[in-house]
mmCIF file of C-alpha atoms in Angstrom:
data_model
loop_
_atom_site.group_PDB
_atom_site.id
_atom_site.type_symbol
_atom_site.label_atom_id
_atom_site.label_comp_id
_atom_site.label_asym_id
_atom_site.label_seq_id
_atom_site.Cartn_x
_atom_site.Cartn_y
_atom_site.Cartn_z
ATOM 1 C CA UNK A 128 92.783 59.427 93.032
ATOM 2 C CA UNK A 129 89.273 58.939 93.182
ATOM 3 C CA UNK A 130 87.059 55.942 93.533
ATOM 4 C CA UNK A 131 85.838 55.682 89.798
ATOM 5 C CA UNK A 132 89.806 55.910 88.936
ATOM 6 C CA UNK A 133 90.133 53.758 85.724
ATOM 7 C CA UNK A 134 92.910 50.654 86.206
ATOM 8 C CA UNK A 135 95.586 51.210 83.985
ATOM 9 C CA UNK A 136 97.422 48.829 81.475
ATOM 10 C CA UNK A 137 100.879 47.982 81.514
ATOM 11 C CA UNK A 138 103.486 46.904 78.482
ATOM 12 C CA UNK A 139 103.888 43.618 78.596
ATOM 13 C CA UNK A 140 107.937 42.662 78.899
ATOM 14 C CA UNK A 141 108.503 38.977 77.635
ATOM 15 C CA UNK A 142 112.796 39.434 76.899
ATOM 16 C CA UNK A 143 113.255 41.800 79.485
ATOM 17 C CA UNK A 144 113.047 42.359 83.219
ATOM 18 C CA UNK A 145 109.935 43.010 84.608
ATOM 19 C CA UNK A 146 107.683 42.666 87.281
ATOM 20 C CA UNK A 147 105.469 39.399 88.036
ATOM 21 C CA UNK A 148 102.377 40.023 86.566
ATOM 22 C CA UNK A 149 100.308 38.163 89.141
ATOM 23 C CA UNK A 150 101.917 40.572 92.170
ATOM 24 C CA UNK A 151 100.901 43.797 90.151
ATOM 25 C CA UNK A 152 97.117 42.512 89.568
ATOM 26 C CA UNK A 153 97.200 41.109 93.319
ATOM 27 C CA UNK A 154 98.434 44.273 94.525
ATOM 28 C CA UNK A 155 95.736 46.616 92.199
ATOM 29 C CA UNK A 156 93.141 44.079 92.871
ATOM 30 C CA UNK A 157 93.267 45.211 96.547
ATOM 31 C CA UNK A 158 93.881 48.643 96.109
ATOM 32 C CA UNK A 159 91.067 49.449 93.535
ATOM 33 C CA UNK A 160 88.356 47.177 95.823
ATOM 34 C CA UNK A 161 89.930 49.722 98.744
ATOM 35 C CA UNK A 162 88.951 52.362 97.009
ATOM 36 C CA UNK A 163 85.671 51.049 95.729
ATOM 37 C CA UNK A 164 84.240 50.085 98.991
ATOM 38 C CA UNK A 165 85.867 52.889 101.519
ATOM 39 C CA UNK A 166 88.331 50.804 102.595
ATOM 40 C CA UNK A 167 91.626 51.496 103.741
ATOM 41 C CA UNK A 168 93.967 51.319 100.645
ATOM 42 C CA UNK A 169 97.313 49.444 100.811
ATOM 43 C CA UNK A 170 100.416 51.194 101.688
ATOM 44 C CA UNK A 171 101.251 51.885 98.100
ATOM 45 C CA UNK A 172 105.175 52.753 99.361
ATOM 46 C CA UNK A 173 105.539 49.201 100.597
ATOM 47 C CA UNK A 174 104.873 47.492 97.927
ATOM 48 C CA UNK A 175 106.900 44.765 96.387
ATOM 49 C CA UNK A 176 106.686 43.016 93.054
ATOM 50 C CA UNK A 177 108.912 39.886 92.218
ATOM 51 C CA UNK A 178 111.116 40.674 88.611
ATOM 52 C CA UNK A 179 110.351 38.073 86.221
ATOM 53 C CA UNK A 180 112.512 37.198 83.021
ATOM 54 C CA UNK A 181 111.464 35.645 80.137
ATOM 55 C CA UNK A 182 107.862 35.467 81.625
ATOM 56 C CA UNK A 183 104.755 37.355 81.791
ATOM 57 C CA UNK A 184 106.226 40.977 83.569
ATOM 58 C CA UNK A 185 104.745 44.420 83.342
ATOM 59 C CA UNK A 186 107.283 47.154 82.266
ATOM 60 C CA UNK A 187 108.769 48.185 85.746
ATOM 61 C CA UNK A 188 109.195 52.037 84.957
ATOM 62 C CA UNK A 189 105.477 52.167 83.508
ATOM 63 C CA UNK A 190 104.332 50.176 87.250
ATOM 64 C CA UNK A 191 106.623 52.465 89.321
ATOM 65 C CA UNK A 192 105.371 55.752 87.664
ATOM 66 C CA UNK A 193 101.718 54.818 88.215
ATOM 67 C CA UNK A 194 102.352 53.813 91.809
ATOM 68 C CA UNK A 195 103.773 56.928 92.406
ATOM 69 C CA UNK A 196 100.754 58.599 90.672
ATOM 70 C CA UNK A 197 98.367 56.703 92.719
ATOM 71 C CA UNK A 198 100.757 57.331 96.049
ATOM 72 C CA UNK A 199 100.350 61.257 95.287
ATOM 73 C CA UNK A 200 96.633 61.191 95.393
ATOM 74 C CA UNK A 201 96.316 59.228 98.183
ATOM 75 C CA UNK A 202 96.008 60.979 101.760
ATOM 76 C CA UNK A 203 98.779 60.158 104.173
ATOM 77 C CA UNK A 204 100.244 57.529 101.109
#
């Protein structure tokens, strides 16, 4: 993944599980200024999102499948 990576957008879930939307942001927030500045990036692996119902989620599959992305092309993630 590379410094000028793009942040990606998530399906919103309203009626469904998802995942908070505030942890997500919080979490990319930190990894994309990581990556920005040369920073080390958060351990993408240990990262945990509160499910939300009937609330403002992200669609957990689309989350987990970009975390793994992001984990891949990561050294030592």
């Amino acid at each position: 993944m590379s410094a000028g990576a793009a942040r990606p957008q998530f399906t919103p879930t309203r009626w469904r599980e998802g995942y908070a939307v505030a942890d997500v942001d919080d979490f990319l927030d930190r990894v994309f200024h990581a990556l920005s500045t040369g920073q080390p990036v958060p351990d993408v692996a240990s990262a945990i999102f509160r499910p939300t119902r009937f609330g403002a989620g992200y669609d957990m599959a689309e989350v987990d499948a970009f975390l793994d992305e992001l984990a891949a092309g990561l050294p030592g993630q």
